C-alpha positions as YAML, in Angstrom:
chain: A
units: angstrom
residues:
- id: 1
  name: MET
  ca: [118.49, -48.34, 67.29]
- id: 2
  name: LEU
  ca: [118.21, -48.37, 63.50]
- id: 3
  name: TYR
  ca: [119.89, -45.15, 62.42]
- id: 4
  name: THR
  ca: [122.03, -43.85, 65.27]
- id: 5
  name: PRO
  ca: [125.71, -44.82, 64.95]
- id: 6
  name: PRO
  ca: [126.47, -47.59, 67.45]
- id: 7
  name: PRO
  ca: [128.71, -46.76, 70.39]
- id: 8
  name: ILE
  ca: [132.34, -47.77, 70.19]
- id: 9
  name: ASP
  ca: [132.94, -51.18, 71.74]
- id: 10
  name: PRO
  ca: [135.06, -50.42, 74.83]
- id: 11
  name: LYS
  ca: [136.45, -53.96, 74.71]
- id: 12
  name: ALA
  ca: [137.77, -53.61, 71.16]
- id: 13
  name: PRO
  ca: [141.50, -52.95, 70.80]
- id: 14
  name: PRO
  ca: [142.47, -49.42, 69.73]
- id: 15
  name: VAL
  ca: [142.61, -48.81, 65.99]
- id: 16
  name: ARG
  ca: [146.22, -48.56, 64.87]
- id: 17
  name: ILE
  ca: [145.76, -48.90, 61.10]
- id: 18
  name: ASN
  ca: [142.62, -47.23, 59.78]
- id: 19
  name: LEU
  ca: [141.80, -48.43, 56.27]
- id: 20
  name: LEU
  ca: [138.06, -47.96, 56.76]
- id: 21
  name: SER
  ca: [137.82, -44.81, 54.63]
- id: 22
  name: ASP
  ca: [139.72, -41.68, 53.67]
- id: 23
  name: THR
  ca: [137.02, -39.85, 55.65]
- id: 24
  name: GLN
  ca: [138.90, -41.12, 58.73]
- id: 25
  name: THR
  ca: [141.80, -38.72, 58.18]
- id: 26
  name: LYS
  ca: [142.66, -36.29, 60.97]
- id: 27
  name: PRO
  ca: [143.81, -32.71, 60.34]
- id: 28
  name: THR
  ca: [147.59, -32.53, 60.44]
- id: 29
  name: PRO
  ca: [149.26, -30.24, 62.98]
- id: 30
  name: ALA
  ca: [150.07, -27.75, 60.22]
- id: 31
  name: MET
  ca: [146.45, -27.81, 59.02]
- id: 32
  name: ARG
  ca: [145.23, -27.21, 62.57]
- id: 33
  name: GLU
  ca: [147.60, -24.25, 62.82]
- id: 34
  name: ALA
  ca: [146.20, -22.81, 59.59]
- id: 35
  name: MET
  ca: [142.68, -23.24, 60.99]
- id: 36
  name: ALA
  ca: [143.64, -21.45, 64.21]
- id: 37
  name: ARG
  ca: [145.06, -18.50, 62.25]
- id: 38
  name: ALA
  ca: [142.09, -18.22, 59.88]
- id: 39
  name: GLU
  ca: [140.49, -14.83, 59.37]
- id: 40
  name: VAL
  ca: [136.75, -15.32, 59.77]
- id: 41
  name: GLY
  ca: [133.40, -13.57, 59.42]
- id: 42
  name: ASP
  ca: [129.76, -14.54, 59.05]
- id: 43
  name: GLU
  ca: [129.63, -16.93, 56.09]
- id: 44
  name: GLN
  ca: [125.84, -16.67, 55.93]
- id: 45
  name: VAL
  ca: [125.96, -13.01, 54.99]
- id: 46
  name: GLY
  ca: [129.00, -13.38, 52.75]
- id: 47
  name: ASP
  ca: [131.66, -11.66, 54.87]
- id: 48
  name: ASP
  ca: [133.89, -14.59, 55.79]
- id: 49
  name: PRO
  ca: [137.05, -13.81, 53.79]
- id: 50
  name: THR
  ca: [138.52, -17.30, 54.08]
- id: 51
  name: VAL
  ca: [135.35, -18.97, 52.79]
- id: 52
  name: ASN
  ca: [135.21, -16.46, 49.96]
- id: 53
  name: ALA
  ca: [138.83, -17.13, 49.04]
- id: 54
  name: LEU
  ca: [138.22, -20.89, 49.02]
- id: 55
  name: CYS
  ca: [135.18, -20.58, 46.76]
- id: 56
  name: GLU
  ca: [137.02, -18.31, 44.33]
- id: 57
  name: ARG
  ca: [139.91, -20.73, 44.22]
- id: 58
  name: VAL
  ca: [137.76, -23.79, 43.54]
- id: 59
  name: ALA
  ca: [135.74, -21.96, 40.87]
- id: 60
  name: GLU
  ca: [139.02, -21.11, 39.14]
- id: 61
  name: LEU
  ca: [140.38, -24.63, 39.61]
- id: 62
  name: LEU
  ca: [137.32, -26.17, 37.95]
- id: 63
  name: GLY
  ca: [136.88, -23.49, 35.32]
- id: 64
  name: LYS
  ca: [133.46, -22.39, 36.59]
- id: 65
  name: GLU
  ca: [131.98, -18.94, 37.21]
- id: 66
  name: ALA
  ca: [131.22, -19.35, 40.92]
- id: 67
  name: ALA
  ca: [131.27, -21.77, 43.83]
- id: 68
  name: VAL
  ca: [129.75, -22.28, 47.27]
- id: 69
  name: TYR
  ca: [131.12, -23.93, 50.42]
- id: 70
  name: MET
  ca: [128.99, -26.75, 51.82]
- id: 71
  name: PRO
  ca: [129.12, -28.79, 55.06]
- id: 72
  name: SER
  ca: [129.17, -32.08, 53.12]
- id: 73
  name: GLY
  ca: [129.43, -33.68, 49.73]
- id: 74
  name: THR
  ca: [125.94, -35.08, 50.12]
- id: 75
  name: MET
  ca: [124.63, -31.53, 50.41]
- id: 76
  name: CYS
  ca: [126.55, -30.64, 47.24]
- id: 77
  name: ASN
  ca: [124.77, -33.43, 45.37]
- id: 78
  name: VAL
  ca: [121.34, -32.80, 46.87]
- id: 79
  name: THR
  ca: [121.31, -29.03, 46.36]
- id: 80
  name: ALA
  ca: [122.59, -29.46, 42.81]
- id: 81
  name: THR
  ca: [119.74, -31.78, 41.84]
- id: 82
  name: LEU
  ca: [117.21, -29.58, 43.68]
- id: 83
  name: VAL
  ca: [118.25, -26.71, 41.43]
- id: 84
  name: HIS
  ca: [118.57, -28.69, 38.21]
- id: 85
  name: CYS
  ca: [115.30, -30.66, 38.55]
- id: 86
  name: ARG
  ca: [111.65, -30.27, 39.35]
- id: 87
  name: PRO
  ca: [109.47, -32.83, 41.18]
- id: 88
  name: GLY
  ca: [108.81, -35.82, 38.93]
- id: 89
  name: ASP
  ca: [111.99, -35.33, 36.90]
- id: 90
  name: GLU
  ca: [114.39, -38.16, 36.15]
- id: 91
  name: ILE
  ca: [118.11, -38.31, 36.88]
- id: 92
  name: LEU
  ca: [120.32, -40.87, 35.11]
- id: 93
  name: ALA
  ca: [123.27, -42.32, 37.03]
- id: 94
  name: HIS
  ca: [125.17, -45.57, 37.47]
- id: 95
  name: GLU
  ca: [123.34, -48.14, 39.60]
- id: 96
  name: SER
  ca: [126.05, -47.98, 42.29]
- id: 97
  name: ALA
  ca: [126.27, -44.18, 42.37]
- id: 98
  name: HIS
  ca: [126.44, -42.39, 45.71]
- id: 99
  name: ILE
  ca: [123.26, -40.45, 44.97]
- id: 100
  name: ILE
  ca: [121.41, -43.78, 44.82]
- id: 101
  name: ALA
  ca: [123.15, -45.92, 47.42]
- id: 102
  name: ARG
  ca: [124.57, -43.57, 50.08]
- id: 103
  name: GLU
  ca: [122.41, -40.46, 50.49]
- id: 104
  name: GLY
  ca: [119.38, -41.81, 52.32]
- id: 105
  name: GLY
  ca: [117.02, -41.40, 49.37]
- id: 106
  name: ALA
  ca: [117.32, -37.62, 49.73]
- id: 107
  name: HIS
  ca: [116.76, -36.89, 46.04]
- id: 108
  name: ALA
  ca: [113.40, -38.66, 46.14]
- id: 109
  name: ALA
  ca: [112.44, -37.63, 49.67]
- id: 110
  name: ILE
  ca: [113.21, -33.93, 49.30]
- id: 111
  name: GLY
  ca: [113.01, -33.30, 45.58]
- id: 112
  name: GLY
  ca: [110.54, -35.92, 44.37]
- id: 113
  name: PHE
  ca: [112.98, -37.08, 41.69]
- id: 114
  name: GLN
  ca: [113.46, -40.58, 40.37]
- id: 115
  name: VAL
  ca: [116.90, -41.90, 39.52]
- id: 116
  name: THR
  ca: [117.26, -44.30, 36.61]
- id: 117
  name: GLN
  ca: [120.01, -46.81, 37.28]
- id: 118
  name: LEU
  ca: [122.40, -47.40, 34.39]
- id: 119
  name: LYS
  ca: [124.44, -50.59, 34.35]
- id: 120
  name: GLY
  ca: [128.10, -50.98, 33.54]
- id: 121
  name: PRO
  ca: [131.29, -52.54, 34.93]
- id: 122
  name: ASP
  ca: [133.53, -50.85, 37.50]
- id: 123
  name: GLY
  ca: [130.94, -48.29, 38.54]
- id: 124
  name: GLN
  ca: [130.72, -46.68, 35.11]
- id: 125
  name: PHE
  ca: [128.19, -46.70, 32.29]
- id: 126
  name: THR
  ca: [129.21, -46.24, 28.68]
- id: 127
  name: PRO
  ca: [128.09, -43.32, 26.53]
- id: 128
  name: GLU
  ca: [126.11, -45.82, 24.45]
- id: 129
  name: THR
  ca: [124.32, -47.14, 27.55]
- id: 130
  name: PHE
  ca: [123.41, -43.55, 28.40]
- id: 131
  name: ARG
  ca: [122.18, -42.93, 24.86]
- id: 132
  name: ARG
  ca: [119.99, -46.05, 24.89]
- id: 133
  name: ALA
  ca: [118.37, -44.96, 28.18]
- id: 134
  name: LEU
  ca: [117.10, -41.70, 26.69]
- id: 135
  name: HIS
  ca: [113.52, -41.47, 25.51]
- id: 136
  name: PRO
  ca: [111.49, -38.86, 23.63]
- id: 137
  name: ARG
  ca: [109.84, -36.15, 25.70]
- id: 138
  name: THR
  ca: [106.26, -37.17, 26.28]
- id: 139
  name: ARG
  ca: [103.65, -36.58, 28.95]
- id: 140
  name: TYR
  ca: [103.61, -40.33, 29.64]
- id: 141
  name: GLN
  ca: [107.17, -40.45, 31.01]
- id: 142
  name: PRO
  ca: [109.19, -38.35, 33.46]
- id: 143
  name: GLN
  ca: [111.26, -35.57, 31.99]
- id: 144
  name: GLN
  ca: [114.90, -36.65, 31.84]
- id: 145
  name: THR
  ca: [116.77, -33.68, 33.25]
- id: 146
  name: VAL
  ca: [120.20, -34.64, 34.61]
- id: 147
  name: VAL
  ca: [122.94, -37.16, 33.91]
- id: 148
  name: SER
  ca: [125.35, -37.66, 36.81]
- id: 149
  name: VAL
  ca: [128.73, -39.36, 37.08]
- id: 150
  name: GLU
  ca: [130.80, -40.09, 40.18]
- id: 151
  name: GLN
  ca: [134.51, -39.36, 39.86]
- id: 152
  name: THR
  ca: [136.08, -41.60, 41.03]
- id: 153
  name: ALA
  ca: [133.56, -44.45, 40.99]
- id: 154
  name: ASN
  ca: [133.63, -45.65, 44.61]
- id: 155
  name: ILE
  ca: [131.81, -48.98, 44.49]
- id: 156
  name: GLY
  ca: [133.38, -49.61, 41.10]
- id: 157
  name: GLY
  ca: [136.75, -49.80, 42.82]
- id: 158
  name: GLY
  ca: [137.84, -46.17, 42.77]
- id: 159
  name: THR
  ca: [138.01, -46.26, 38.99]
- id: 160
  name: VAL
  ca: [138.67, -43.13, 36.96]
- id: 161
  name: TRP
  ca: [136.21, -42.08, 34.28]
- id: 162
  name: LYS
  ca: [138.18, -41.55, 31.08]
- id: 163
  name: LYS
  ca: [138.15, -38.05, 29.64]
- id: 164
  name: ALA
  ca: [136.93, -39.28, 26.24]
- id: 165
  name: ALA
  ca: [133.90, -40.98, 27.83]
- id: 166
  name: LEU
  ca: [133.09, -37.88, 29.89]
- id: 167
  name: ASP
  ca: [133.24, -35.70, 26.80]
- id: 168
  name: GLU
  ca: [130.99, -38.03, 24.85]
- id: 169
  name: ILE
  ca: [128.44, -38.14, 27.67]
- id: 170
  name: VAL
  ca: [128.42, -34.33, 27.74]
- id: 171
  name: ALA
  ca: [127.87, -34.19, 23.98]
- id: 172
  name: ILE
  ca: [124.96, -36.65, 24.13]
- id: 173
  name: ALA
  ca: [123.43, -34.79, 27.09]
- id: 174
  name: LYS
  ca: [123.60, -31.43, 25.34]
- id: 175
  name: GLN
  ca: [122.14, -32.90, 22.17]
- id: 176
  name: HIS
  ca: [119.11, -34.08, 24.17]
- id: 177
  name: GLY
  ca: [118.76, -31.08, 26.46]
- id: 178
  name: LEU
  ca: [120.03, -32.66, 29.69]
- id: 179
  name: VAL
  ca: [122.09, -30.99, 32.41]
- id: 180
  name: THR
  ca: [125.40, -32.62, 33.42]
- id: 181
  name: HIS
  ca: [126.49, -33.08, 37.05]
- id: 182
  name: MET
  ca: [129.77, -34.50, 38.34]
- id: 183
  name: ASP
  ca: [129.90, -35.92, 41.86]
- id: 184
  name: GLY
  ca: [133.52, -35.08, 42.65]
- id: 185
  name: ALA
  ca: [133.90, -36.98, 45.92]
- id: 186
  name: ARG
  ca: [137.40, -38.10, 44.86]
- id: 187
  name: LEU
  ca: [137.81, -35.87, 41.83]
- id: 188
  name: LEU
  ca: [141.37, -34.85, 42.67]
- id: 189
  name: ASN
  ca: [142.36, -38.51, 43.09]
- id: 190
  name: ALA
  ca: [141.21, -38.91, 39.49]
- id: 191
  name: THR
  ca: [143.13, -35.90, 38.23]
- id: 192
  name: VAL
  ca: [146.33, -36.93, 40.02]
- id: 193
  name: ALA
  ca: [146.05, -40.50, 38.71]
- id: 194
  name: SER
  ca: [145.29, -39.45, 35.14]
- id: 195
  name: GLY
  ca: [147.46, -36.35, 34.85]
- id: 196
  name: ILE
  ca: [144.44, -34.40, 33.56]
- id: 197
  name: SER
  ca: [143.82, -31.03, 35.20]
- id: 198
  name: PRO
  ca: [140.64, -30.48, 37.25]
- id: 199
  name: ARG
  ca: [139.57, -27.79, 34.78]
- id: 200
  name: ASP
  ca: [139.88, -30.16, 31.83]
- id: 201
  name: MET
  ca: [138.29, -33.06, 33.71]
- id: 202
  name: THR
  ca: [135.17, -31.01, 34.48]
- id: 203
  name: ALA
  ca: [134.97, -29.14, 31.19]
- id: 204
  name: GLY
  ca: [131.43, -29.27, 29.83]
- id: 205
  name: TRP
  ca: [129.90, -30.34, 33.16]
- id: 206
  name: ASP
  ca: [127.31, -27.85, 34.34]
- id: 207
  name: SER
  ca: [128.00, -28.54, 38.01]
- id: 208
  name: ALA
  ca: [130.87, -30.25, 39.80]
- id: 209
  name: TRP
  ca: [132.27, -30.32, 43.29]
- id: 210
  name: ILE
  ca: [135.32, -31.29, 45.32]
- id: 211
  name: ASP
  ca: [135.16, -33.11, 48.65]
- id: 212
  name: PHE
  ca: [137.78, -31.91, 51.13]
- id: 213
  name: SER
  ca: [137.03, -34.37, 53.93]
- id: 214
  name: LYS
  ca: [138.36, -37.48, 52.16]
- id: 215
  name: GLY
  ca: [141.88, -37.84, 50.79]
- id: 216
  name: LEU
  ca: [142.57, -34.12, 51.08]
- id: 217
  name: GLY
  ca: [142.41, -34.51, 54.84]
- id: 218
  name: ALA
  ca: [140.24, -31.56, 55.91]
- id: 219
  name: PRO
  ca: [137.79, -32.20, 58.76]
- id: 220
  name: ILE
  ca: [134.67, -30.99, 56.96]
- id: 221
  name: GLY
  ca: [133.24, -29.66, 53.74]
- id: 222
  name: GLY
  ca: [132.89, -29.69, 49.99]
- id: 223
  name: VAL
  ca: [132.76, -26.92, 47.41]
- id: 224
  name: LEU
  ca: [130.17, -26.98, 44.61]
- id: 225
  name: ALA
  ca: [130.86, -25.00, 41.44]
- id: 226
  name: GLY
  ca: [128.92, -23.96, 38.35]
- id: 227
  name: SER
  ca: [127.48, -20.89, 36.67]
- id: 228
  name: ARG
  ca: [126.71, -17.78, 38.72]
- id: 229
  name: ALA
  ca: [122.98, -18.30, 38.21]
- id: 230
  name: PHE
  ca: [123.24, -21.93, 39.33]
- id: 231
  name: ILE
  ca: [125.20, -21.11, 42.48]
- id: 232
  name: ASP
  ca: [122.79, -18.29, 43.28]
- id: 233
  name: ALA
  ca: [119.90, -20.79, 43.18]
- id: 234
  name: VAL
  ca: [121.92, -23.30, 45.24]
- id: 235
  name: TRP
  ca: [122.25, -20.70, 47.98]
- id: 236
  name: GLN
  ca: [118.50, -20.74, 48.52]
- id: 237
  name: TRP
  ca: [118.56, -24.50, 49.09]
- id: 238
  name: LYS
  ca: [121.68, -24.21, 51.24]
- id: 239
  name: GLN
  ca: [119.70, -21.87, 53.48]
- id: 240
  name: ARG
  ca: [116.59, -24.07, 53.48]
- id: 241
  name: LEU
  ca: [118.55, -27.19, 54.41]
- id: 242
  name: GLY
  ca: [120.48, -25.54, 57.23]
- id: 243
  name: GLY
  ca: [123.78, -25.48, 55.39]
- id: 244
  name: SER
  ca: [124.42, -21.76, 55.78]
- id: 245
  name: MET
  ca: [127.14, -21.34, 58.39]
- id: 246
  name: ARG
  ca: [128.71, -18.61, 60.51]
- id: 247
  name: GLN
  ca: [132.46, -18.42, 61.11]
- id: 248
  name: ALA
  ca: [133.10, -21.22, 58.64]
- id: 249
  name: GLY
  ca: [136.49, -19.80, 57.68]
- id: 250
  name: ILE
  ca: [138.01, -21.95, 60.41]
- id: 251
  name: CYS
  ca: [137.04, -25.02, 58.36]
- id: 252
  name: ALA
  ca: [137.61, -23.37, 54.97]
- id: 253
  name: ALA
  ca: [141.20, -22.65, 56.01]
- id: 254
  name: ALA
  ca: [141.76, -26.39, 56.28]
- id: 255
  name: CYS
  ca: [140.49, -26.80, 52.72]
- id: 256
  name: ILE
  ca: [142.82, -24.09, 51.41]
- id: 257
  name: TYR
  ca: [145.71, -25.75, 53.25]
- id: 258
  name: ALA
  ca: [144.75, -29.05, 51.64]
- id: 259
  name: LEU
  ca: [144.82, -27.51, 48.15]
- id: 260
  name: ASP
  ca: [148.29, -26.11, 48.89]
- id: 261
  name: HIS
  ca: [149.80, -29.22, 50.49]
- id: 262
  name: HIS
  ca: [147.73, -32.39, 50.06]
- id: 263
  name: VAL
  ca: [146.92, -32.71, 46.36]
- id: 264
  name: ASP
  ca: [150.19, -33.98, 44.91]
- id: 265
  name: ARG
  ca: [150.64, -36.36, 47.84]
- id: 266
  name: LEU
  ca: [147.48, -38.26, 46.76]
- id: 267
  name: ALA
  ca: [149.93, -40.13, 44.51]
- id: 268
  name: ASP
  ca: [151.42, -41.66, 47.68]
- id: 269
  name: ASP
  ca: [148.00, -43.06, 48.60]
- id: 270
  name: HIS
  ca: [147.68, -44.55, 45.13]
- id: 271
  name: ALA
  ca: [151.12, -46.16, 45.45]
- id: 272
  name: ASN
  ca: [150.18, -47.63, 48.83]
- id: 273
  name: ALA
  ca: [146.94, -49.00, 47.36]
- id: 274
  name: ARG
  ca: [148.91, -50.70, 44.58]
- id: 275
  name: ALA
  ca: [151.32, -52.18, 47.13]
- id: 276
  name: LEU
  ca: [148.40, -53.51, 49.17]
- id: 277
  name: ALA
  ca: [146.80, -55.03, 46.09]
- id: 278
  name: ARG
  ca: [150.10, -56.69, 45.08]
- id: 279
  name: GLY
  ca: [150.53, -58.20, 48.50]
- id: 280
  name: LEU
  ca: [146.96, -59.48, 48.63]
- id: 281
  name: SER
  ca: [147.18, -60.97, 45.14]
- id: 282
  name: GLN
  ca: [150.10, -63.13, 46.29]
- id: 283
  name: ILE
  ca: [147.90, -64.84, 48.89]
- id: 284
  name: ALA
  ca: [146.19, -67.87, 47.35]
- id: 285
  name: GLY
  ca: [142.41, -67.62, 47.38]
- id: 286
  name: ILE
  ca: [142.16, -63.83, 47.54]
- id: 287
  name: GLU
  ca: [140.56, -62.12, 44.55]
- id: 288
  name: VAL
  ca: [141.73, -58.51, 44.17]
- id: 289
  name: GLN
  ca: [140.59, -55.74, 41.85]
- id: 290
  name: GLU
  ca: [143.60, -53.81, 40.58]
- id: 291
  name: PRO
  ca: [143.29, -50.28, 42.02]
- id: 292
  name: GLU
  ca: [143.42, -47.16, 39.88]
- id: 293
  name: THR
  ca: [143.46, -44.77, 42.83]
- id: 294
  name: ASN
  ca: [143.26, -45.22, 46.63]
- id: 295
  name: LEU
  ca: [140.56, -47.90, 46.96]
- id: 296
  name: VAL
  ca: [141.35, -51.62, 47.10]
- id: 297
  name: PHE
  ca: [138.44, -54.06, 46.82]
- id: 298
  name: PHE
  ca: [139.06, -57.74, 47.48]
- id: 299
  name: LYS
  ca: [137.31, -61.01, 48.33]
- id: 300
  name: PRO
  ca: [139.07, -63.53, 50.59]
- id: 301
  name: ASP
  ca: [136.38, -66.21, 50.27]
- id: 302
  name: GLY
  ca: [138.70, -68.55, 48.37]
- id: 303
  name: THR
  ca: [140.93, -68.78, 51.44]
- id: 304
  name: GLY
  ca: [138.12, -70.24, 53.52]
- id: 305
  name: VAL
  ca: [137.73, -66.98, 55.44]
- id: 306
  name: PRO
  ca: [134.56, -65.06, 54.47]
- id: 307
  name: GLY
  ca: [134.85, -61.30, 54.13]
- id: 308
  name: ASP
  ca: [132.99, -60.43, 57.32]
- id: 309
  name: LYS
  ca: [135.11, -62.87, 59.32]
- id: 310
  name: MET
  ca: [138.28, -61.36, 57.84]
- id: 311
  name: VAL
  ca: [137.17, -57.84, 58.75]
- id: 312
  name: ALA
  ca: [136.35, -58.97, 62.32]
- id: 313
  name: ALA
  ca: [139.69, -60.76, 62.71]
- id: 314
  name: LEU
  ca: [141.60, -57.71, 61.48]
- id: 315
  name: ARG
  ca: [139.68, -55.47, 63.86]
- id: 316
  name: GLN
  ca: [140.92, -57.61, 66.75]
- id: 317
  name: ARG
  ca: [144.43, -56.80, 65.54]
- id: 318
  name: GLY
  ca: [143.77, -53.07, 65.48]
- id: 319
  name: VAL
  ca: [143.11, -52.82, 61.73]
- id: 320
  name: THR
  ca: [139.77, -51.55, 60.47]
- id: 321
  name: LEU
  ca: [138.30, -52.02, 56.99]
- id: 322
  name: ALA
  ca: [134.78, -52.02, 55.54]
- id: 323
  name: MET
  ca: [132.50, -54.55, 53.92]
- id: 324
  name: MET
  ca: [130.98, -52.90, 50.87]
- id: 325
  name: ASP
  ca: [128.95, -54.40, 48.03]
- id: 326
  name: GLY
  ca: [129.85, -57.92, 49.16]
- id: 327
  name: ARG
  ca: [133.59, -57.24, 49.14]
- id: 328
  name: ILE
  ca: [136.15, -55.85, 51.56]
- id: 329
  name: ARG
  ca: [137.19, -52.27, 50.83]
- id: 330
  name: ALA
  ca: [140.50, -50.90, 52.06]
- id: 331
  name: CYS
  ca: [141.05, -47.20, 51.61]
- id: 332
  name: THR
  ca: [144.52, -45.64, 51.76]
- id: 333
  name: HIS
  ca: [145.00, -42.03, 52.83]
- id: 334
  name: LEU
  ca: [147.42, -39.62, 54.46]
- id: 335
  name: ASP
  ca: [147.17, -41.34, 57.87]
- id: 336
  name: VAL
  ca: [148.26, -44.72, 56.44]
- id: 337
  name: ASN
  ca: [151.90, -45.25, 55.52]
- id: 338
  name: ALA
  ca: [153.72, -47.92, 53.53]
- id: 339
  name: SER
  ca: [154.87, -49.87, 56.59]
- id: 340
  name: GLN
  ca: [151.28, -50.09, 57.85]
- id: 341
  name: VAL
  ca: [150.23, -51.48, 54.49]
- id: 342
  name: GLU
  ca: [152.87, -54.21, 54.81]
- id: 343
  name: GLU
  ca: [151.78, -54.88, 58.39]
- id: 344
  name: THR
  ca: [148.18, -55.32, 57.22]
- id: 345
  name: ILE
  ca: [149.25, -57.79, 54.52]
- id: 346
  name: GLY
  ca: [151.12, -59.74, 57.20]
- id: 347
  name: TYR
  ca: [148.04, -59.92, 59.40]
- id: 348
  name: ILE
  ca: [145.93, -61.18, 56.51]
- id: 349
  name: ARG
  ca: [148.48, -63.90, 55.76]
- id: 350
  name: GLU
  ca: [148.37, -64.87, 59.43]
- id: 351
  name: ILE
  ca: [144.56, -65.05, 59.47]
- id: 352
  name: VAL
  ca: [144.51, -67.14, 56.30]
- id: 353
  name: ARG
  ca: [147.13, -69.57, 57.68]
- id: 354
  name: GLY
  ca: [145.04, -70.03, 60.80]
- id: 355
  name: ALA
  ca: [141.82, -70.76, 58.90]
...
């Protein structure tokens, strides 16, 4: 099987510390209670009051005219580019961006778009790199339509795009007639870490979205925001792609609960990530990227234990992490506490000593 997720190994020990991803979070009991109480209707015809309340709230939070609830962040990205672009158009994004590396080629397969990969350290390209990639409009080259950034930059180490760089990219894009799109998979991690409000962080960006199924701890969904005309056009693609739902207020209630209770606590995840990085950096032979948010990337090769062997050894101890871009990624979230971080560091020391 090439594409179907593999079955869980029944011989593997149960996972006790899940650092694989913040997508591994489970709804808290209070969130489940809010979901059970949710007032619902048919989202597809616009009469689910909880979905409507969530969309209004996110539109206000991001300073946009309207918003739409989606089953996934990938659908937020794909529908946005399907509205912004036409077949043959060009999107500019960092070479490690989610729209290139993690969405199954959907932008090319469905929309017929090409994505130009911009280089830069830590998952970010500079405004000058963006400017140099622009070319005059000519029938010999694809029309450059969209510039996209990922906030935070996942493969870059969960780094936060600086507000000044975002503003400069917007200015260059507008000068050259491009649309701006922000992949907000961990947008609220960025706003909590930087102290910049979501409205200010997304100012000038034509479309932006928030993922609720990562650090915010909801079981499903993202909300895409932009102008009323943009969201109206997105609805057509939402319908075409099977993203229009029925009593989706049950899930939207979890997102509203997350906005009320799980945003400020993202700072705890960031603190746990820093503690993990500190502990790892004290182990000789481990190379650690200093985290800005909740992602910790490290390479243990200098200890004599390759990354894949380290991940496998930790899994046998009930700890799960991911290999990503040639490094190990540990992701802190609301289901990982400070003592579990220390326990993980202890296991890694033990594995290194036994190498």
